Amino acid sequence: MNPERIVDEFPAPSFRGNQQDALEDIRAAFESGNDVVLVRAPTGSGKSLLARSIAGCARRVEDADPTDATGSYYTTPQVSQLDDVASDDLLDDLKIIRGKRNYSCILPGEHDTPVDRAPCAREKGYDCSVRHRCPYFSDRAIASNREIAAMTLAYFMRTAGSEVFRKRDMVVIDEAHGLAEWAEMYATIDLNPRTVPIWDDLKIPEMTGLDRAVEYADSLSATCSRRKDDLIAQQELTPAEAARRDRFQELISELDWFVDDYRNPDSATEWVVDQPEGKGGPITIKPMNPERYLSHTVWERGNKFALLSATILNKEAFCRQVGLEPSRVALVDVGHTFPVENRPLYDVTQGKMTYEHREETLPKIARTIVKIMQKHPDEKGIVHAHSYHIQEKLTRKLHEFGVGDRVRAHERDSRDADLEAWKAGDDPDVFISVKMEEALDLKGDLARWQVLCKAPFLNTSDSRVAHRLENGQWAWYYRAALRTVIQACGRVIRAPDDYGATYLADSSLLQLFDRARTDMPDWFAEQVDRMSDPDLPEFDPGSGGSIGKRGGGVSDSGGSHGSNRNNGGDSDTNSRSKSQYSGERKSPMADVWDTE
């Protein structure tokens, strides 16, 4: 790559905020010999534009020898992030390729058929007369020859070893903070009636340990191979049979990888196996710190790497998780350009939302949300419920309080449609969400306030989490939760002149801030230090709940748009927050995969 080009490759007509300084720092990091540069850039930094500048520094074909890797990959785990790139005119030279299921066949009578179920996928030796115009194969051909090919992380990983998408000079990964978790999830093997087409024909033994799991995986892979070969031998398949064939192939690949990795003495991957229902029940085989998997699917795919995120909180810990040598990795910090007074945190904690305290705490949080709705009678808000159980109980309680006509929620199978319907509405409704702390842009009046109902700690009943905590990895546990909180806080403020308030309802969030203090970015620590108690009205659902009864008034969401109760630093609340959250740290994850 040629880092000297980085500023000239910037796609916008002018810089804003810290973009030019960030590019200079990134250039210096690569020129110092680092193979990987982590770019910690907060919301509003224009990460996609920075990513485009970095990708543009890759070796070009005209400057390369025939055996040299050229060009760049841009990849992100978030489908919505890739959609944003696709709609950005400044990034129109990134050629996007998606998985086959996202394209429709153009043959007569097949227009509603996704390409992965088209005649070419169902009939042996099928010679498609319009393959050159097929939307999938056309996009794939263009992307494979374009200097910058863009795709989801799932598609990028799935195409490892592909002759079409071979090694390139530069790989840029956006929203990279969860790279280890995405790899673990992608490499996890779920064996159950939904994922194994021949489940009812199998005798599922009890998984007494990993050796037993490896033995069974070997046997199941052989069985799936025979069934797949039987389907391949047929001249023509139905769409359902084609789906079974493809699922068999996926299972074979997953099982063989597990067996090979477990038996490889050089692999650092630890595996855990779960079978909650015992003999005959579903099985989940999970990797921990899948360094070898990431090496194959990511690190062998490029010469240089740039990983961008607002929440890569600890460089050394991140490198350990993803199998990088910290001495070959640089961290570039990009300063926050959003005024801290425009992104206030408010302490409205009502108790703990752990399972044993939830029945007592949740009604208090519901009452508090009603008061916040009264405080913001003419502004939209979002409530992060953390789980569908909490969402259901909270929605029911708000209806009982008489504010149901201002409350919206989403179903499990219509998340995106329900979200878009709420965003498109003109009424100041409240959206009760689950797992929307990331990749959600609620700029301007789309939302002026939000509530975090529960500290987003990982589920300790998950075997990987339990295993790590048994080994004392509490710092990792708190970092994971802090990362989600910081991501959530960026949902309602998206630009320097935007403003949005975040209300913290679970007292465990305060504990989290204390224990993860040393891993906070400075700009977020500043928010925490300024946290205060808001001036909420008395509980009166009629004044802010019913659409027909809303009052007027200006909310104190922050900045010049409202009163800032922490402006002088001399209030009792301010003193409490600074002393409580700046001490020593104490010791004791809906996106859609898009694959080919």
Coordinates of C-alpha atoms in Angstrom, one line a residue:
M1 CA 0.0 0.0 0.0
N2 CA 1.0 3.6 -0.4
P3 CA -0.1 5.6 2.7
E4 CA 1.1 8.9 1.1
R5 CA -2.1 8.9 -1.0
I6 CA -4.5 8.7 2.0
V7 CA -5.5 12.4 2.1
D8 CA -5.9 12.7 -1.6
E9 CA -8.1 9.6 -1.6
F10 CA -10.6 11.3 0.7
P11 CA -13.9 11.2 -1.3
A12 CA -15.7 14.3 0.1
P13 CA -15.1 17.8 -1.2
S14 CA -13.9 19.0 2.2
F15 CA -13.0 17.7 5.6
R16 CA -15.1 18.2 8.8
G17 CA -14.2 17.7 12.4
N18 CA -11.0 15.7 13.0
Q19 CA -11.0 13.8 9.7
Q20 CA -7.9 15.3 8.2
D21 CA -5.9 14.9 11.5
A22 CA -7.2 11.3 11.7
L23 CA -6.0 10.5 8.2
E24 CA -2.6 12.0 9.0
D25 CA -2.3 9.8 12.1
I26 CA -3.4 6.7 10.2
R27 CA -0.8 7.4 7.5
A28 CA 1.9 7.8 10.1
A29 CA 0.8 4.5 11.8
F30 CA 1.2 2.6 8.5
E31 CA 4.4 4.3 7.6
S32 CA 5.8 3.2 10.9
G33 CA 5.6 -0.4 9.7
N34 CA 2.4 -1.6 11.4
D35 CA 0.5 -4.3 9.6
V36 CA -2.8 -3.4 11.4
V37 CA -4.1 -0.1 12.4
L38 CA -7.1 0.2 14.8
V39 CA -9.0 3.4 14.3
R40 CA -11.1 4.3 17.4
A41 CA -13.5 6.9 15.9
P42 CA -16.7 7.9 17.7
T43 CA -20.1 8.5 16.2
G44 CA -20.1 11.3 13.7
S45 CA -16.5 10.9 12.7
G46 CA -17.4 9.8 9.2
K47 CA -15.9 6.4 9.5
S48 CA -17.1 5.3 6.1
L49 CA -15.2 8.2 4.5
L50 CA -12.1 7.4 6.5
A51 CA -12.4 3.8 5.4
R52 CA -12.7 4.8 1.7
S53 CA -9.5 6.9 2.1
I54 CA -7.6 4.0 3.6
A55 CA -8.9 1.5 1.0
G56 CA -7.7 3.9 -1.8
C57 CA -4.1 3.5 -0.6
A58 CA -3.9 -0.1 -1.8
R59 CA -1.4 -1.2 -4.4
R60 CA -2.8 -0.6 -7.9
V61 CA -2.6 -3.1 -10.7
E62 CA -0.4 -0.8 -12.9
D63 CA 2.1 -0.6 -10.0
A64 CA 2.2 -4.3 -9.2
D65 CA 4.1 -7.4 -10.3
P66 CA 1.8 -10.2 -11.6
T67 CA 2.1 -12.1 -8.3
D68 CA 1.4 -9.0 -6.1
A69 CA -1.9 -8.6 -4.3
T70 CA -3.8 -5.4 -5.4
G71 CA -6.9 -3.5 -4.5
S72 CA -9.0 -3.5 -1.3
Y73 CA -11.9 -5.1 0.5
Y74 CA -14.3 -3.1 2.6
T75 CA -16.4 -5.2 4.9
T76 CA -18.7 -4.7 7.9
P77 CA -20.7 -7.2 10.0
Q78 CA -23.8 -4.9 9.8
V79 CA -26.1 -5.3 6.8
S80 CA -27.5 -1.8 7.5
Q81 CA -24.0 -0.4 7.4
L82 CA -23.5 -1.8 3.9
D83 CA -26.9 -0.4 2.9
D84 CA -25.7 3.0 4.0
V85 CA -22.6 2.7 1.9
A86 CA -24.7 1.7 -1.1
S87 CA -26.8 4.8 -0.8
D88 CA -23.9 7.2 -0.3
D89 CA -23.0 9.0 -3.5
L90 CA -19.5 9.8 -2.1
L91 CA -18.8 6.0 -2.0
D92 CA -20.1 5.0 -5.4
D93 CA -16.8 3.6 -6.5
L94 CA -17.2 0.8 -3.9
K95 CA -18.7 -2.2 -5.7
I96 CA -21.1 -4.0 -3.4
I97 CA -21.6 -7.8 -3.7
R98 CA -24.2 -9.6 -1.5
G99 CA -25.0 -13.3 -1.0
K100 CA -27.0 -15.1 -3.7
R101 CA -30.2 -15.1 -1.7
N102 CA -30.4 -11.3 -2.1
Y103 CA -30.7 -11.5 -5.9
S104 CA -33.7 -12.7 -7.9
C105 CA -33.4 -14.9 -11.0
I106 CA -34.3 -13.1 -14.3
L107 CA -35.4 -16.1 -16.2
P108 CA -39.1 -16.1 -17.4
G109 CA -41.2 -17.6 -14.7
E110 CA -38.5 -17.4 -12.1
H111 CA -38.6 -13.7 -11.1
D112 CA -39.6 -14.5 -7.5
T113 CA -36.8 -17.1 -7.2
P114 CA -33.6 -16.2 -5.4
V115 CA -30.5 -17.0 -7.3
D116 CA -29.5 -19.7 -4.8
R117 CA -32.7 -21.6 -5.8
A118 CA -32.7 -20.8 -9.5
P119 CA -32.6 -23.5 -12.2
C120 CA -28.8 -23.2 -12.3
A121 CA -28.7 -24.3 -8.7
R122 CA -31.3 -27.1 -9.2
E123 CA -30.5 -28.8 -12.5
K124 CA -27.3 -30.7 -13.2
G125 CA -25.3 -29.2 -16.1
Y126 CA -27.8 -26.3 -16.6
D127 CA -26.6 -23.9 -19.2
C128 CA -28.1 -20.5 -18.4
S129 CA -28.7 -18.4 -21.5
V130 CA -28.7 -15.2 -19.4
R131 CA -25.8 -15.9 -17.0
H132 CA -24.0 -12.9 -18.3
R133 CA -26.9 -10.7 -17.2
C134 CA -27.6 -12.5 -14.0
P135 CA -27.7 -9.8 -11.3
Y136 CA -25.6 -11.9 -8.8
F137 CA -22.9 -13.2 -11.2
S138 CA -22.7 -9.8 -12.8
D139 CA -22.2 -8.0 -9.5
R140 CA -19.7 -10.7 -8.5
A141 CA -17.7 -10.3 -11.7
I142 CA -17.6 -6.5 -11.4
A143 CA -16.7 -6.6 -7.7
S144 CA -13.9 -9.1 -8.2
N145 CA -12.3 -6.7 -10.7
R146 CA -13.1 -3.4 -9.0
E147 CA -10.3 -1.8 -6.9
I148 CA -12.6 -1.7 -3.9
A149 CA -15.0 -4.6 -3.3
A150 CA -17.6 -4.1 -0.5
M151 CA -19.4 -6.9 1.3
T152 CA -20.7 -8.1 4.6
L153 CA -18.3 -9.8 7.0
A154 CA -20.2 -13.0 6.7
Y155 CA -19.9 -13.0 2.9
F156 CA -16.2 -12.1 3.2
M157 CA -15.5 -14.9 5.6
R158 CA -17.5 -17.4 3.6
T159 CA -15.5 -16.6 0.4
A160 CA -12.2 -17.4 2.1
G161 CA -10.2 -19.7 -0.3
S162 CA -12.3 -18.5 -3.3
E163 CA -10.7 -18.1 -6.7
V164 CA -12.9 -15.1 -7.3
F165 CA -12.2 -13.1 -4.2
R166 CA -8.5 -13.8 -3.6
K167 CA -6.1 -12.0 -1.3
R168 CA -5.9 -8.2 -1.7
D169 CA -3.4 -5.6 -0.6
M170 CA -5.7 -3.9 1.9
V171 CA -8.7 -5.0 4.0
V172 CA -10.8 -2.4 5.8
I173 CA -13.2 -3.7 8.5
D174 CA -15.8 -1.2 9.7
E175 CA -17.6 -1.7 13.0
A176 CA -14.8 -4.1 13.9
H177 CA -15.3 -4.1 17.7
G178 CA -17.2 -7.4 17.7
L179 CA -14.9 -9.2 15.3
A180 CA -14.0 -12.0 17.8
E181 CA -17.7 -12.5 18.8
W182 CA -18.8 -12.5 15.2
A183 CA -16.2 -15.1 14.4
E184 CA -17.2 -17.2 17.4
M185 CA -20.9 -17.0 16.3
Y186 CA -20.2 -17.8 12.7
A187 CA -18.0 -20.8 13.7
T188 CA -20.6 -22.1 16.2
I189 CA -22.3 -25.4 15.1
D190 CA -26.0 -25.7 16.1
L191 CA -27.4 -29.2 15.7
N192 CA -31.2 -29.3 16.1
P193 CA -34.3 -30.2 14.2
R194 CA -34.2 -26.8 12.3
T195 CA -30.6 -27.0 11.2
V196 CA -30.1 -30.7 10.5
P197 CA -32.4 -31.9 7.7
I198 CA -32.3 -35.6 8.8
W199 CA -32.6 -34.9 12.5
D200 CA -35.6 -37.3 13.0
D201 CA -33.5 -40.2 11.5
L202 CA -30.6 -39.7 13.9
K203 CA -29.8 -41.2 17.2
I204 CA -28.4 -38.4 19.3
P205 CA -26.1 -39.6 22.0
E206 CA -25.3 -37.8 25.2
M207 CA -22.4 -35.4 24.9
T208 CA -20.3 -36.5 27.8
G209 CA -17.3 -34.4 26.7
L210 CA -15.5 -32.9 23.8
D211 CA -14.0 -36.2 22.7
R212 CA -17.5 -37.6 22.4
A213 CA -18.6 -34.5 20.5
V214 CA -15.7 -34.9 18.0
E215 CA -16.5 -38.6 17.5
Y216 CA -20.2 -37.8 16.8
A217 CA -19.3 -34.8 14.5
D218 CA -17.1 -37.2 12.4
S219 CA -19.9 -39.7 12.1
L220 CA -22.6 -37.0 11.3
S221 CA -20.4 -35.5 8.6
A222 CA -20.1 -38.9 6.9
T223 CA -23.9 -39.4 7.0
C224 CA -24.5 -35.9 5.6
S225 CA -22.0 -36.5 2.9
R226 CA -23.9 -39.6 1.7
R227 CA -27.2 -37.8 1.8
K228 CA -25.7 -34.9 -0.1
D229 CA -24.2 -37.2 -2.8
D230 CA -27.6 -38.8 -3.3
L231 CA -29.1 -35.4 -4.1
I232 CA -26.2 -34.4 -6.3
A233 CA -26.7 -37.6 -8.3
Q234 CA -30.2 -36.5 -9.3
Q235 CA -30.7 -34.8 -12.6
E236 CA -33.0 -32.1 -11.2
L237 CA -33.9 -31.0 -7.8
T238 CA -36.9 -29.1 -6.4
P239 CA -36.1 -25.8 -4.5
A240 CA -36.6 -27.7 -1.2
E241 CA -34.2 -30.4 -2.3
A242 CA -31.6 -27.8 -3.4
A243 CA -31.9 -26.2 0.0
R244 CA -31.3 -29.6 1.7
R245 CA -28.3 -30.2 -0.5
D246 CA -26.8 -26.8 0.4
R247 CA -27.5 -27.3 4.1
F248 CA -25.8 -30.6 4.0
Q249 CA -22.7 -29.0 2.5
E250 CA -22.7 -26.3 5.1
L251 CA -23.0 -28.9 7.9
I252 CA -20.2 -30.9 6.4
S253 CA -17.9 -27.9 6.3
E254 CA -18.8 -26.8 9.8
L255 CA -18.3 -30.3 11.3
D256 CA -15.1 -31.0 9.4
W257 CA -13.6 -27.7 10.5
F258 CA -14.4 -28.5 14.2
V259 CA -13.0 -32.0 14.0
D260 CA -9.8 -30.8 12.2
D261 CA -9.3 -27.8 14.6
Y262 CA -9.8 -29.9 17.7
R263 CA -7.3 -32.5 16.6
N264 CA -4.8 -29.9 15.4
P265 CA -2.1 -29.6 18.2
D266 CA -1.1 -26.1 16.9
S267 CA -4.6 -24.6 17.2
A268 CA -5.2 -22.3 20.1
T269 CA -9.0 -22.6 19.8
E270 CA -10.9 -23.9 22.8
W271 CA -14.2 -25.6 22.2
V272 CA -17.2 -26.0 24.5
V273 CA -20.2 -28.3 23.9
D274 CA -23.7 -27.8 25.3
Q275 CA -26.6 -30.2 25.4
P276 CA -29.1 -28.7 27.9
E277 CA -31.7 -31.5 27.4
G278 CA -29.3 -34.3 27.6
K279 CA -29.3 -37.5 25.4
G280 CA -31.4 -37.0 22.3
G281 CA -31.5 -33.2 22.6
P282 CA -30.1 -30.4 20.5
I283 CA -26.3 -29.9 20.6
T284 CA -24.3 -26.6 20.3
I285 CA -20.6 -26.7 19.7
K286 CA -18.9 -23.4 20.3
P287 CA -15.4 -22.1 19.7
M288 CA -13.6 -19.7 22.1
N289 CA -11.0 -17.2 20.8
P290 CA -11.1 -18.8 17.3
E291 CA -7.6 -17.5 16.2
R292 CA -7.1 -20.2 13.6
Y293 CA -10.6 -19.5 12.1
L294 CA -9.9 -15.8 11.9
S295 CA -6.5 -16.5 10.4
H296 CA -8.1 -18.4 7.6
T297 CA -11.1 -16.2 7.0
V298 CA -9.6 -12.7 7.6
W299 CA -5.9 -12.4 8.3
E300 CA -4.8 -14.4 5.3
R301 CA -7.0 -12.3 3.0
G302 CA -4.8 -9.1 3.0
N303 CA -1.4 -7.6 3.4
K304 CA -2.5 -4.7 5.5
F305 CA -5.6 -4.1 7.7
A306 CA -7.5 -1.1 9.1
L307 CA -10.2 -1.9 11.7
L308 CA -12.6 1.0 12.6
S309 CA -15.0 1.3 15.5
A310 CA -16.0 3.7 18.3
T311 CA -15.6 0.9 20.8
I312 CA -12.3 -0.9 20.6
L313 CA -11.8 -0.2 24.2
N314 CA -8.5 -2.0 25.0
K315 CA -5.9 -2.6 22.3
E316 CA -4.1 -5.5 24.0
A317 CA -7.3 -7.3 25.0
F318 CA -8.7 -6.9 21.5
C319 CA -5.5 -8.2 19.9
R320 CA -5.5 -11.3 22.2
Q321 CA -9.1 -12.1 21.3
V322 CA -8.6 -11.9 17.5
G323 CA -5.1 -13.5 17.3
L324 CA -3.0 -10.4 16.5
E325 CA 0.4 -9.5 17.8
P326 CA 0.0 -6.2 19.6
S327 CA 3.5 -5.0 18.7
R328 CA 2.5 -5.0 15.0
V329 CA -0.7 -3.1 15.7
A330 CA -1.2 0.6 16.2
L331 CA -4.2 2.4 17.8
V332 CA -5.3 5.8 16.4
D333 CA -7.7 7.7 18.5
V334 CA -10.0 10.2 16.8
G335 CA -11.4 12.9 19.0
H336 CA -15.2 13.4 19.5
T337 CA -16.6 16.5 17.8
F338 CA -20.1 16.4 19.5
P339 CA -20.4 18.9 22.4
V340 CA -20.7 16.9 25.6
E341 CA -23.6 19.1 26.7
N342 CA -25.6 17.9 23.7
R343 CA -25.3 14.2 24.7
P344 CA -26.2 14.2 28.4
L345 CA -26.5 11.1 30.6
Y346 CA -29.3 11.2 33.3
D347 CA -29.4 9.0 36.3
V348 CA -33.0 7.7 36.8
T349 CA -32.0 4.4 38.3
Q350 CA -34.8 2.5 40.1
G351 CA -32.9 -0.6 41.2
K352 CA -31.3 -3.6 39.7
M353 CA -32.8 -5.4 36.7
T354 CA -31.2 -8.7 37.4
Y355 CA -33.6 -11.7 37.2
E356 CA -34.1 -11.8 41.0
H357 CA -34.9 -8.1 41.3
R358 CA -36.8 -7.5 38.0
E359 CA -40.3 -8.0 39.3
E360 CA -39.7 -5.2 41.8
T361 CA -37.7 -2.9 39.6
L362 CA -39.6 -3.1 36.3
P363 CA -42.8 -1.3 37.4
K364 CA -40.7 1.5 38.9
I365 CA -38.9 1.9 35.5
A366 CA -42.2 1.9 33.7
R367 CA -43.4 4.8 36.0
T368 CA -40.2 6.6 35.3
I369 CA -40.6 6.2 31.5
V370 CA -44.1 7.7 31.8
K371 CA -42.5 10.7 33.6
I372 CA -39.9 11.0 30.8
M373 CA -42.6 10.9 28.2
Q374 CA -44.3 13.8 30.1
K375 CA -40.9 15.6 30.0
H376 CA -40.7 15.1 26.2
P377 CA -44.4 15.4 25.2
D378 CA -43.6 16.4 21.6
E379 CA -40.5 14.3 21.0
K380 CA -39.9 10.7 19.9
G381 CA -38.0 8.4 22.1
I382 CA -36.6 4.8 22.1
V383 CA -36.4 2.4 25.1
H384 CA -33.8 -0.3 24.9
A385 CA -35.5 -3.2 26.6
H386 CA -32.5 -5.6 26.2
S387 CA -34.8 -8.7 26.0
Y388 CA -38.2 -9.7 24.6
H389 CA -39.3 -10.7 28.1
I390 CA -38.6 -7.2 29.4
Q391 CA -40.1 -5.6 26.2
E392 CA -43.4 -7.5 26.7
K393 CA -43.7 -6.7 30.4
L394 CA -42.7 -3.1 30.0
T395 CA -45.2 -2.6 27.1
R396 CA -48.0 -4.2 29.1
K397 CA -47.2 -2.0 32.1
L398 CA -47.2 1.2 30.0
H399 CA -50.6 0.3 28.6
E400 CA -51.9 -0.2 32.2
F401 CA -50.6 3.3 33.0
G402 CA -52.8 4.6 30.2
V403 CA -50.0 5.7 27.8
G404 CA -50.4 2.8 25.4
D405 CA -51.5 5.0 22.5
R406 CA -48.0 6.5 22.4
V407 CA -46.1 3.2 22.7
R408 CA -44.9 1.1 19.8
A409 CA -42.9 -2.1 19.8
H410 CA -41.7 -4.6 17.3
E411 CA -42.3 -8.3 16.8
R412 CA -39.4 -10.8 16.5
D413 CA -40.1 -11.5 12.8
S414 CA -40.9 -7.9 11.7
R415 CA -38.2 -5.9 13.4
D416 CA -37.2 -3.8 10.4
A417 CA -40.7 -3.1 9.2
D418 CA -41.9 -2.1 12.6
L419 CA -38.9 0.1 13.2
E420 CA -39.3 1.8 9.8
A421 CA -43.0 2.4 10.4
W422 CA -42.2 4.1 13.8
K423 CA -39.5 6.2 12.2
A424 CA -41.8 7.3 9.4
G425 CA -44.6 8.5 11.7
D426 CA -45.1 12.1 12.7
D427 CA -46.4 11.4 16.2
P428 CA -44.0 11.6 19.2
D429 CA -44.3 7.9 19.9
V430 CA -42.0 5.7 22.0
F431 CA -40.4 2.6 20.5
I432 CA -39.7 -0.3 22.8
S433 CA -36.8 -2.1 21.2
V434 CA -34.7 -5.3 21.7
K435 CA -31.1 -5.5 20.5
M436 CA -31.0 -2.2 18.7
E437 CA -28.1 -0.6 20.5
E438 CA -25.9 -0.8 17.4
A439 CA -26.2 0.3 13.7
L440 CA -29.3 2.4 14.3
D441 CA -29.3 6.0 13.0
L442 CA -31.9 8.2 14.9
K443 CA -30.7 11.6 13.7
G444 CA -32.5 14.8 14.4
D445 CA -36.2 14.5 15.4
L446 CA -36.3 10.7 14.8
A447 CA -35.5 10.5 18.5
R448 CA -34.5 13.1 21.1
W449 CA -34.3 10.7 24.1
Q450 CA -33.7 7.1 25.0
V451 CA -33.8 4.9 28.1
L452 CA -31.5 2.0 28.9
C453 CA -33.6 -0.4 30.9
K454 CA -30.9 -2.9 31.7
A455 CA -27.2 -3.1 31.9
P456 CA -26.3 -5.3 28.8
F457 CA -24.2 -7.9 30.6
L458 CA -23.7 -11.1 28.7
N459 CA -25.7 -14.1 29.7
T460 CA -23.7 -16.0 32.3
S461 CA -25.6 -19.2 31.4
D462 CA -23.9 -19.2 28.0
S463 CA -21.1 -21.8 28.3
R464 CA -18.5 -19.5 26.7
V465 CA -19.3 -16.7 29.2
A466 CA -19.3 -19.1 32.1
H467 CA -16.0 -20.6 31.1
R468 CA -14.3 -17.2 30.8
L469 CA -15.7 -16.0 34.2
E470 CA -14.5 -19.3 35.8
N471 CA -11.0 -18.3 34.5
G472 CA -11.4 -14.8 36.1
Q473 CA -12.0 -12.8 32.9
W474 CA -14.1 -10.2 34.6
A475 CA -12.5 -7.3 32.8
W476 CA -13.6 -8.8 29.5
Y477 CA -17.1 -9.3 30.9
Y478 CA -17.4 -5.6 31.9
R479 CA -15.8 -4.4 28.7
A480 CA -18.3 -6.2 26.6
A481 CA -21.2 -4.6 28.5
L482 CA -19.6 -1.1 28.4
R483 CA -19.1 -1.4 24.7
T484 CA -22.8 -2.0 24.1
V485 CA -23.7 1.0 26.4
I486 CA -21.4 3.3 24.5
Q487 CA -22.8 2.1 21.2
A488 CA -26.4 2.7 22.5
C489 CA -25.5 6.2 23.6
G490 CA -24.7 7.1 20.1
R491 CA -28.1 6.2 18.6
V492 CA -29.9 9.5 19.3
I493 CA -27.1 12.0 18.5
R494 CA -25.6 11.7 15.1
A495 CA -24.0 15.1 14.3
P496 CA -22.3 18.0 16.1
D497 CA -25.5 20.1 16.0
D498 CA -27.7 17.2 17.0
Y499 CA -28.8 16.6 20.6
G500 CA -30.3 13.7 22.5
A501 CA -30.6 12.6 26.1
T502 CA -29.9 9.2 27.5
Y503 CA -31.6 8.0 30.7
L504 CA -30.1 5.2 32.7
A505 CA -32.7 3.2 34.6
D506 CA -30.8 0.1 35.9
S507 CA -28.6 0.8 38.9
S508 CA -26.2 -2.0 37.6
L509 CA -25.2 0.5 34.9
L510 CA -23.6 2.7 37.6
Q511 CA -21.7 -0.4 38.9
L512 CA -20.5 -1.1 35.3
F513 CA -19.2 2.5 35.0
D514 CA -17.2 2.1 38.1
R515 CA -15.7 -1.3 37.3
A516 CA -14.9 -0.5 33.6
R517 CA -13.7 3.0 34.2
T518 CA -10.1 2.4 33.0
D519 CA -11.4 1.1 29.6
M520 CA -13.6 4.2 28.9
P521 CA -12.6 6.5 26.0
D522 CA -12.0 9.9 27.4
W523 CA -14.9 11.4 25.6
F524 CA -17.3 8.9 27.2
A525 CA -15.7 9.3 30.6
E526 CA -16.5 13.0 30.3
Q527 CA -20.2 12.2 29.7
V528 CA -20.2 9.9 32.8
D529 CA -18.6 12.6 34.9
R530 CA -21.3 15.1 33.9
M531 CA -24.1 12.7 34.7
S532 CA -26.9 14.2 36.7
D533 CA -30.4 13.7 38.0
P534 CA -33.0 15.1 35.6
D535 CA -35.9 17.4 36.7
L536 CA -38.8 15.1 35.9
P537 CA -42.4 16.0 36.5
E538 CA -44.7 14.2 38.9
F539 CA -46.2 11.0 37.6
D540 CA -49.3 12.1 35.6
P541 CA -49.9 9.9 32.6
G542 CA -52.7 12.1 31.2
S543 CA -50.3 15.0 30.7
G544 CA -47.8 13.3 28.5
G545 CA -49.3 9.9 27.5
S546 CA -52.4 10.4 25.4
I547 CA -51.7 12.0 22.0
G548 CA -54.7 14.2 22.4
K549 CA -53.6 15.5 25.8
R550 CA -49.9 16.3 25.3
G551 CA -48.6 19.5 26.8
G552 CA -46.1 21.8 25.3
G553 CA -42.8 22.9 26.6
V554 CA -39.2 22.5 25.8
S555 CA -37.3 19.5 26.9
D556 CA -33.9 19.7 28.6
S557 CA -32.2 17.3 26.2
G558 CA -29.0 19.2 26.3
G559 CA -27.0 21.9 24.7
S560 CA -28.6 25.2 23.7
H561 CA -31.8 23.3 23.1
G562 CA -32.5 22.9 26.9
S563 CA -31.2 23.6 30.3
N564 CA -28.0 21.9 31.3
R565 CA -28.1 21.1 35.0
N566 CA -24.5 20.3 35.2
N567 CA -23.1 23.5 33.6
G568 CA -21.2 24.8 36.6
G569 CA -19.9 21.6 38.2
D570 CA -21.0 22.9 41.7
S571 CA -24.2 21.0 42.2
D572 CA -24.6 18.1 44.7
T573 CA -25.4 15.8 41.9
N574 CA -22.4 16.6 39.9
S575 CA -20.1 16.1 42.9
R576 CA -21.7 12.8 43.6
S577 CA -21.3 11.5 40.0
K578 CA -17.6 12.5 39.8
S579 CA -16.7 10.9 43.1
Q580 CA -18.7 7.8 42.4
Y581 CA -17.5 6.9 38.9
S582 CA -13.9 8.0 38.8
G583 CA -12.4 5.5 41.3
E584 CA -10.4 2.4 40.8
R585 CA -12.0 -0.4 38.8
K586 CA -13.1 -3.3 41.1
S587 CA -12.9 -7.0 40.4
P588 CA -15.8 -8.9 41.0
M589 CA -25.1 -10.0 22.1
A590 CA -29.8 -8.9 15.5
D591 CA -28.3 -8.6 12.6
V592 CA -28.8 -10.7 9.7
W593 CA -26.1 -12.9 8.2
D594 CA -25.7 -12.4 4.5
T595 CA -23.9 -15.3 3.0
E596 CA -23.2 -16.8 -0.3

